[in-house]
CSV table of C-alpha atoms in Angstrom, one decimal:
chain,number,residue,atom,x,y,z
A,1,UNK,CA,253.4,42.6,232.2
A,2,UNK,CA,253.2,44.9,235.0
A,3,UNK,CA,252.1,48.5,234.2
A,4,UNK,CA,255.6,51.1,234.7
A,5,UNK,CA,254.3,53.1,237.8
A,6,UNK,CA,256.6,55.5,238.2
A,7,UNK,CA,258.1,55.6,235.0
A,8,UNK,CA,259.2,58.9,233.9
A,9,UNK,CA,259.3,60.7,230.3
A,10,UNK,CA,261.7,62.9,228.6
A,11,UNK,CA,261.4,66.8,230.1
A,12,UNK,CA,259.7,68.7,227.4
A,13,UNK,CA,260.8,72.7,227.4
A,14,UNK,CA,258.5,75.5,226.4
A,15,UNK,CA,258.5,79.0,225.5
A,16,UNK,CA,255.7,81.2,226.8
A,17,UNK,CA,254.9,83.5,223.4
A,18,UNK,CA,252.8,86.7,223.9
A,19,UNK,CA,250.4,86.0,221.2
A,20,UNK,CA,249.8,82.6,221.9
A,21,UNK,CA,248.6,83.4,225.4
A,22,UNK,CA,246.6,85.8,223.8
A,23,UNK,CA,245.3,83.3,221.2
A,24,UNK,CA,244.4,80.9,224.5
A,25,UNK,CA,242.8,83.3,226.2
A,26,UNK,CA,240.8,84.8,223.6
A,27,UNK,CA,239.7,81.0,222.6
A,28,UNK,CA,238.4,80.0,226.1
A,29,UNK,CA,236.3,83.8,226.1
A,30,UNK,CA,239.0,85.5,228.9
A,31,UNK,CA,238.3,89.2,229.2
A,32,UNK,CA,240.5,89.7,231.9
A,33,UNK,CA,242.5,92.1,230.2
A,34,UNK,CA,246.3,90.7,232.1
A,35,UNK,CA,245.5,87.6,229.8
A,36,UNK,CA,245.2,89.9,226.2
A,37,UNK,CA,246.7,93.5,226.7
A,38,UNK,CA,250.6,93.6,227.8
A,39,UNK,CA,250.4,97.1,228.7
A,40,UNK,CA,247.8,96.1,231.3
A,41,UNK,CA,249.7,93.7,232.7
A,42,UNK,CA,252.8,95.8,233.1
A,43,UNK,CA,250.4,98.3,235.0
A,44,UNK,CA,249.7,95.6,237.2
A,45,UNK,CA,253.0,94.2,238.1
A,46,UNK,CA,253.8,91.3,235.6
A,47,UNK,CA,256.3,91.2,233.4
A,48,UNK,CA,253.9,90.8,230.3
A,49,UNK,CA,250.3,89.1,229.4
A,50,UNK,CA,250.0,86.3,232.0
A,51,UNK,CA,248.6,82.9,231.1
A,52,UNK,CA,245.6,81.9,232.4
A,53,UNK,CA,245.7,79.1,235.0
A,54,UNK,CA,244.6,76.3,232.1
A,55,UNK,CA,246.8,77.4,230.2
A,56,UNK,CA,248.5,74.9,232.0
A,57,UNK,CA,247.3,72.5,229.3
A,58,UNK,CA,249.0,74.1,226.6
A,59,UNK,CA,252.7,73.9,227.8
A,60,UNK,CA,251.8,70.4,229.0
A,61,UNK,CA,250.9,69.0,226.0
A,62,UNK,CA,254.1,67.8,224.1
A,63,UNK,CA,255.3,66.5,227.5
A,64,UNK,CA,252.1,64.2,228.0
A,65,UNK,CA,251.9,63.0,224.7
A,66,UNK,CA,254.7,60.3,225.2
A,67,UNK,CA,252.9,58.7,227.9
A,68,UNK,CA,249.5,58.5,225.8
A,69,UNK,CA,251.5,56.7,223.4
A,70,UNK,CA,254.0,54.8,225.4
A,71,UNK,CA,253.8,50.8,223.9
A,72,UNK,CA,254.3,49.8,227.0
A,73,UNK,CA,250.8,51.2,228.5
A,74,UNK,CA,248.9,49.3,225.9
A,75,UNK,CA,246.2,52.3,226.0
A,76,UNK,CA,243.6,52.0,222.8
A,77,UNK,CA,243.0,55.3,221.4
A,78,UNK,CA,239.6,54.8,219.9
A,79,UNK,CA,238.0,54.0,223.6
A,80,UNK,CA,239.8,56.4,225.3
A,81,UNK,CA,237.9,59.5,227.6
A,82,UNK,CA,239.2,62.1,229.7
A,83,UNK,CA,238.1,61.3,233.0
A,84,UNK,CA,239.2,63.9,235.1
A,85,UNK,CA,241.8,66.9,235.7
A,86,UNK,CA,243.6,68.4,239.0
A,87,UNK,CA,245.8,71.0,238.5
A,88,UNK,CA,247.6,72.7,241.5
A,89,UNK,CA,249.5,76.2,240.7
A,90,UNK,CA,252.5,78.0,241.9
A,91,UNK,CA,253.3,81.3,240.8
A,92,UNK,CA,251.9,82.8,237.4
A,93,UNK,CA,253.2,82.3,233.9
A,94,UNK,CA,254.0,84.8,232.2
A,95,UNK,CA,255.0,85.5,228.5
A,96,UNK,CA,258.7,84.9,228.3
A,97,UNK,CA,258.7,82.1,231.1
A,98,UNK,CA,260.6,79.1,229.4
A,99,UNK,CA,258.4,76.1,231.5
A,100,UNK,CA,260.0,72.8,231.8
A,101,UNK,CA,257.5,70.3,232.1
A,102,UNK,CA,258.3,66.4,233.1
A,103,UNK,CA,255.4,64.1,233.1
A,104,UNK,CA,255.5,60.1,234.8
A,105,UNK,CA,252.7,57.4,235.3
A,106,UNK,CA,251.2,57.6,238.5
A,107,UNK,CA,248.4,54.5,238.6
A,108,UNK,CA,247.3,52.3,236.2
A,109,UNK,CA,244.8,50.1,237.5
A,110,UNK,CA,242.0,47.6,235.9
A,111,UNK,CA,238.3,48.2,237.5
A,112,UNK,CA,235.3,46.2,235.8
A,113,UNK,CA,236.6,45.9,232.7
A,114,UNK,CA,237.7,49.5,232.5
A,115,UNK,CA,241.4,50.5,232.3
A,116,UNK,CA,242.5,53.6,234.5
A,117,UNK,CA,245.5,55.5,233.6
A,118,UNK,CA,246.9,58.1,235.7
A,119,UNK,CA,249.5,60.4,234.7
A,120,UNK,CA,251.5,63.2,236.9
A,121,UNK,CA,253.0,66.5,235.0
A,122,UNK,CA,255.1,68.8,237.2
A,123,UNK,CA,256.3,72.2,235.1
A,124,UNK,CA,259.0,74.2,236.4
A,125,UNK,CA,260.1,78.2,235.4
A,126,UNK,CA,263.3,79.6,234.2
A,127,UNK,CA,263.7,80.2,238.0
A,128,UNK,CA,263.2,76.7,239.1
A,129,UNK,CA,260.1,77.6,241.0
A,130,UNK,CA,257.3,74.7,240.0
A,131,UNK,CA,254.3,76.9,238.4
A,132,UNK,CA,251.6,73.6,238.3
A,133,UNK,CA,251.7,69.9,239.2
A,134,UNK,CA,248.4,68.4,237.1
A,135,UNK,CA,247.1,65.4,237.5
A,136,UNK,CA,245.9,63.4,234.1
A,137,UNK,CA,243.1,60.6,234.3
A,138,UNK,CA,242.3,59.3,231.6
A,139,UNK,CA,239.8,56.3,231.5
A,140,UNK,CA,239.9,53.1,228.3
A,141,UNK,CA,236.3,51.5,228.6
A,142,UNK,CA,236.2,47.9,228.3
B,1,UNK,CA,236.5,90.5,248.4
B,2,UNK,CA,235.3,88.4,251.0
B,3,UNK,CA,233.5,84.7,251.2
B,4,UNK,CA,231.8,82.7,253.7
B,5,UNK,CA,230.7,79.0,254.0
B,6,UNK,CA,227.0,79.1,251.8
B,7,UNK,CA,227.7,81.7,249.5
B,8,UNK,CA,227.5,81.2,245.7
B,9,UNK,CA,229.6,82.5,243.3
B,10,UNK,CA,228.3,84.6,240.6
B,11,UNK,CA,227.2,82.1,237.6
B,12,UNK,CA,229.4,81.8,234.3
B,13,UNK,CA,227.1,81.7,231.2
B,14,UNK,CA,228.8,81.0,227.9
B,15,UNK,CA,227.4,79.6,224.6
B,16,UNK,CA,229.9,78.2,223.0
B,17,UNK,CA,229.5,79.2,219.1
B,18,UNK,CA,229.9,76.4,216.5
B,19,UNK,CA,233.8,77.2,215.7
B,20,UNK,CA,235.1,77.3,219.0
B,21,UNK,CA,236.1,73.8,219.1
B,22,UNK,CA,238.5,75.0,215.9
B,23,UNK,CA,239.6,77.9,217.6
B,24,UNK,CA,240.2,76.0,221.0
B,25,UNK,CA,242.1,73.0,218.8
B,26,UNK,CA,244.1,75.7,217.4
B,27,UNK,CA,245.2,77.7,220.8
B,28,UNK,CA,245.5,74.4,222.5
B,29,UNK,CA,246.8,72.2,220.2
B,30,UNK,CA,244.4,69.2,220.7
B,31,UNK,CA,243.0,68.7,216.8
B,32,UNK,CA,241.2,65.2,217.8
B,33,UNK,CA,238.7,65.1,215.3
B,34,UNK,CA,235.5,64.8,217.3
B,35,UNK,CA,235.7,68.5,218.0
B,36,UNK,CA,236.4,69.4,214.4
B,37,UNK,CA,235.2,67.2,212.2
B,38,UNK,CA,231.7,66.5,212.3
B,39,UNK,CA,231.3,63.4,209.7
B,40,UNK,CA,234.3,62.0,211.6
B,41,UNK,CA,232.3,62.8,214.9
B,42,UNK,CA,229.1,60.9,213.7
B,43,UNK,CA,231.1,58.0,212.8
B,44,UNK,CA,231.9,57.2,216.3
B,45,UNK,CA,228.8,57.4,217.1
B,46,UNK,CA,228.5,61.2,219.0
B,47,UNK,CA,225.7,63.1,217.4
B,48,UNK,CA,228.2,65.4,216.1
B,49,UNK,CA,231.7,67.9,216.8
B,50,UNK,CA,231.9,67.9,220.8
B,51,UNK,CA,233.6,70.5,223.0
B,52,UNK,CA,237.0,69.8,224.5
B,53,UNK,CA,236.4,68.9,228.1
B,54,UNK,CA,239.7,71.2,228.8
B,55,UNK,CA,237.8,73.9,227.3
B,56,UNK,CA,234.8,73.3,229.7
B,57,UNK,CA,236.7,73.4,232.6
B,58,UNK,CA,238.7,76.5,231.6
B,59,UNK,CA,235.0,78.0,232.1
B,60,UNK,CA,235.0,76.8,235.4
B,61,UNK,CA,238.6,78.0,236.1
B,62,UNK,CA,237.3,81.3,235.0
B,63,UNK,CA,234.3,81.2,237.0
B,64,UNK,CA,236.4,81.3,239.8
B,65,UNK,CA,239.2,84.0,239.1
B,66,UNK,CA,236.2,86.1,237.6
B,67,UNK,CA,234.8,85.8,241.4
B,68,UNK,CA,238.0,86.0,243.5
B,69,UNK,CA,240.0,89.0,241.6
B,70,UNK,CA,242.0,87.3,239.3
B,71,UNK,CA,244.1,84.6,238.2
B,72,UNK,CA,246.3,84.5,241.3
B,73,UNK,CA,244.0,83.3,243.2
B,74,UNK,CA,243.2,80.2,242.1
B,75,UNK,CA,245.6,77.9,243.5
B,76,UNK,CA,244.0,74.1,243.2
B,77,UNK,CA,241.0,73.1,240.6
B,78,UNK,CA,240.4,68.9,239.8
B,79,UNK,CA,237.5,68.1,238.0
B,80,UNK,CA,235.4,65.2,236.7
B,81,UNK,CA,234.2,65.2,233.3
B,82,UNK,CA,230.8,63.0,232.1
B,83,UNK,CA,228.9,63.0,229.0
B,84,UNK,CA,229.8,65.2,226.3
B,85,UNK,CA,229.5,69.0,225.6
B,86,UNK,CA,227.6,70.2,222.9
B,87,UNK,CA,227.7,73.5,220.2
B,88,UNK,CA,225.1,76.7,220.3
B,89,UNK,CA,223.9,75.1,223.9
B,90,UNK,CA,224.1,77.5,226.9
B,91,UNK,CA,226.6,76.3,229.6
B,92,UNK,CA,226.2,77.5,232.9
B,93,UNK,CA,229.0,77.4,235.9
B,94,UNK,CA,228.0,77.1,239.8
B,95,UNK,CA,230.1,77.5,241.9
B,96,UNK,CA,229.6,77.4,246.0
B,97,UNK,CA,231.5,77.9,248.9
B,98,UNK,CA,232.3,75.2,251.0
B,99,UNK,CA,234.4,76.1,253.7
B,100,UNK,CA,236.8,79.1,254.6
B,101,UNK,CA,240.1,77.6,256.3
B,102,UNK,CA,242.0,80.2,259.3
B,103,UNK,CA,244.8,80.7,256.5
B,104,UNK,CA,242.3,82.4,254.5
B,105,UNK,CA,241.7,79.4,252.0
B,106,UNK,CA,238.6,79.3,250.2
B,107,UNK,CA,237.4,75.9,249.1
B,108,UNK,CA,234.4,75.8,246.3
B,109,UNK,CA,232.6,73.1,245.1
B,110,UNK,CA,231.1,73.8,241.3
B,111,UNK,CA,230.0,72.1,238.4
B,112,UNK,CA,229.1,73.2,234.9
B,113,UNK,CA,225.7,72.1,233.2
B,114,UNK,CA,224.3,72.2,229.6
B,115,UNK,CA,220.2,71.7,229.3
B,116,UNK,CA,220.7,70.7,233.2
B,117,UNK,CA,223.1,67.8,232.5
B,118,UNK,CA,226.5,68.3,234.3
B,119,UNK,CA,229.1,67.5,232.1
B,120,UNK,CA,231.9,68.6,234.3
B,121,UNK,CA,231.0,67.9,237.9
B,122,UNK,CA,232.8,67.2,241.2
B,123,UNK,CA,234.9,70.7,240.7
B,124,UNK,CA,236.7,71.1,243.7
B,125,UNK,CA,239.3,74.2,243.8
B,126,UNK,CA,241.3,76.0,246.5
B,127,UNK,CA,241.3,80.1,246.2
B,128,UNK,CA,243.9,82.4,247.9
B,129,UNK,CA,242.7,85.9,247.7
């Protein structure tokens, strides 16, 4: 069967919350204090706390999870790694965005035995501008 | 804040304590149970909970916003990930600069290391200041 390149999941919608930003940061040892104090942020300009850049992962996560478990990729769970991550941002999330995030297959290929599975998220704001396009490789070993 | 071709970035040192897989599972939602289980873990063979490779290169996202003023500036950041992160080891970011486009880009090349194995190498990121 060929492997869907260019097949495209459901668009997955999510709320920014202040608190779970803060959670995020504080779990990945931020101290930039835009990430975890709101007043700060509003002193500097933004809305409220900003995201950091990977939180990118977060508001990604229920949009990429169709793909890792699409029937149609075949991908076996118990040899699967994380082979590498691109991200590429736009403007900066804030608490309050609501980021729509659509995620499609961008390669599979089959290399000495070992499976290659690419995967494309783009996440859009409330204001259509397109905060981060990541790129998802994720590698089955034979 | 300036940067030129050959410069280093300061270094990111982190320990990562032994719940900070939980916490990260929790802010991130990615509960696989080799971070935060560690019978499970040894089961499949790693010598126990790992750390979330995301989580490793949101040190080397920081690394870079730490150096260039914030989190605006980082614009671009891929990444390879190899071997495994460990608990209560030191991890250490490097970053250097590669190249300084006429637009003002600042392309760094980094990697971060525990016990001077890389487990996330080939960062490549694009700053704006």
């Amino acid at each position: 069967m060929e492997p869907p390149i260019g097949k495209t999941y459901p668009p997955v919608l999510y709320a920014v919350g202040r608190e779970k930003v803060k959670e995020y940061a504080r779990a990945v040892g931020e101290t930039n204090p835009l990430h975890l104090d709101h007043e700060a942020a509003r002193a500097a300009g933004y809305a409220d706390v900003v995201a950091p850049p990977m939180f990118a992962v977060v508001y990604c996560s229920q949009a990429i999870m169709p793909a890792y478990f699409d029937p149609e990729l075949e991908i076996d769970f118990a040899r699967l790694v994380h082979g590498g991550q691109e991200f590429k941002w736009g403007p900066l999330v804030v608490a309050g965005d609501e980021i729509t995030t659509t995620v499609s297959v961008k390669s599979v290929e089959h290399r000495a035995g070992n499976g290659f599975f690419t995967f494309e998220s783009v996440s859009t704001n409330q204001d259509g501008h397109t905060v981060s396009v990541g790129t998802w490789t994720n590698i089955v070993r034979g | 804040m300036h940067f030129e071709a050959g410069q280093d970035l300061p270094e990111l040192k982190v320990t990562p304590d032994r719940y900070v897989t939980v916490r990260y599972a929790g802010a991130s939602g990615d509960f696989n149970p080799i971070h935060i289980d560690e019978e499970f873990a040894q089961q499949v063979g790693l010598p126990g909970r790992i750390l979330h490779g995301l989580w490793t290169m949101a040190q080397v996202a920081r690394a870079h916003t730490d150096a260039a003023g914030g989190p605006h500036t980082l614009k671009r950041l891929s990444v390879g990930f190899r071997g495994m992160g460990v608990l209560e080891e030191e991890l250490t970011v490097t970053a250097r600069v590669t190249k300084v486009d006429d637009d003002g880009t600042v392309h760094v090349s980094s990697e971060a290391t525990q016990a001077g194995t890389a487990i996330v190498r080939r960062g490549d990121a694009d700053l704006r200041l």
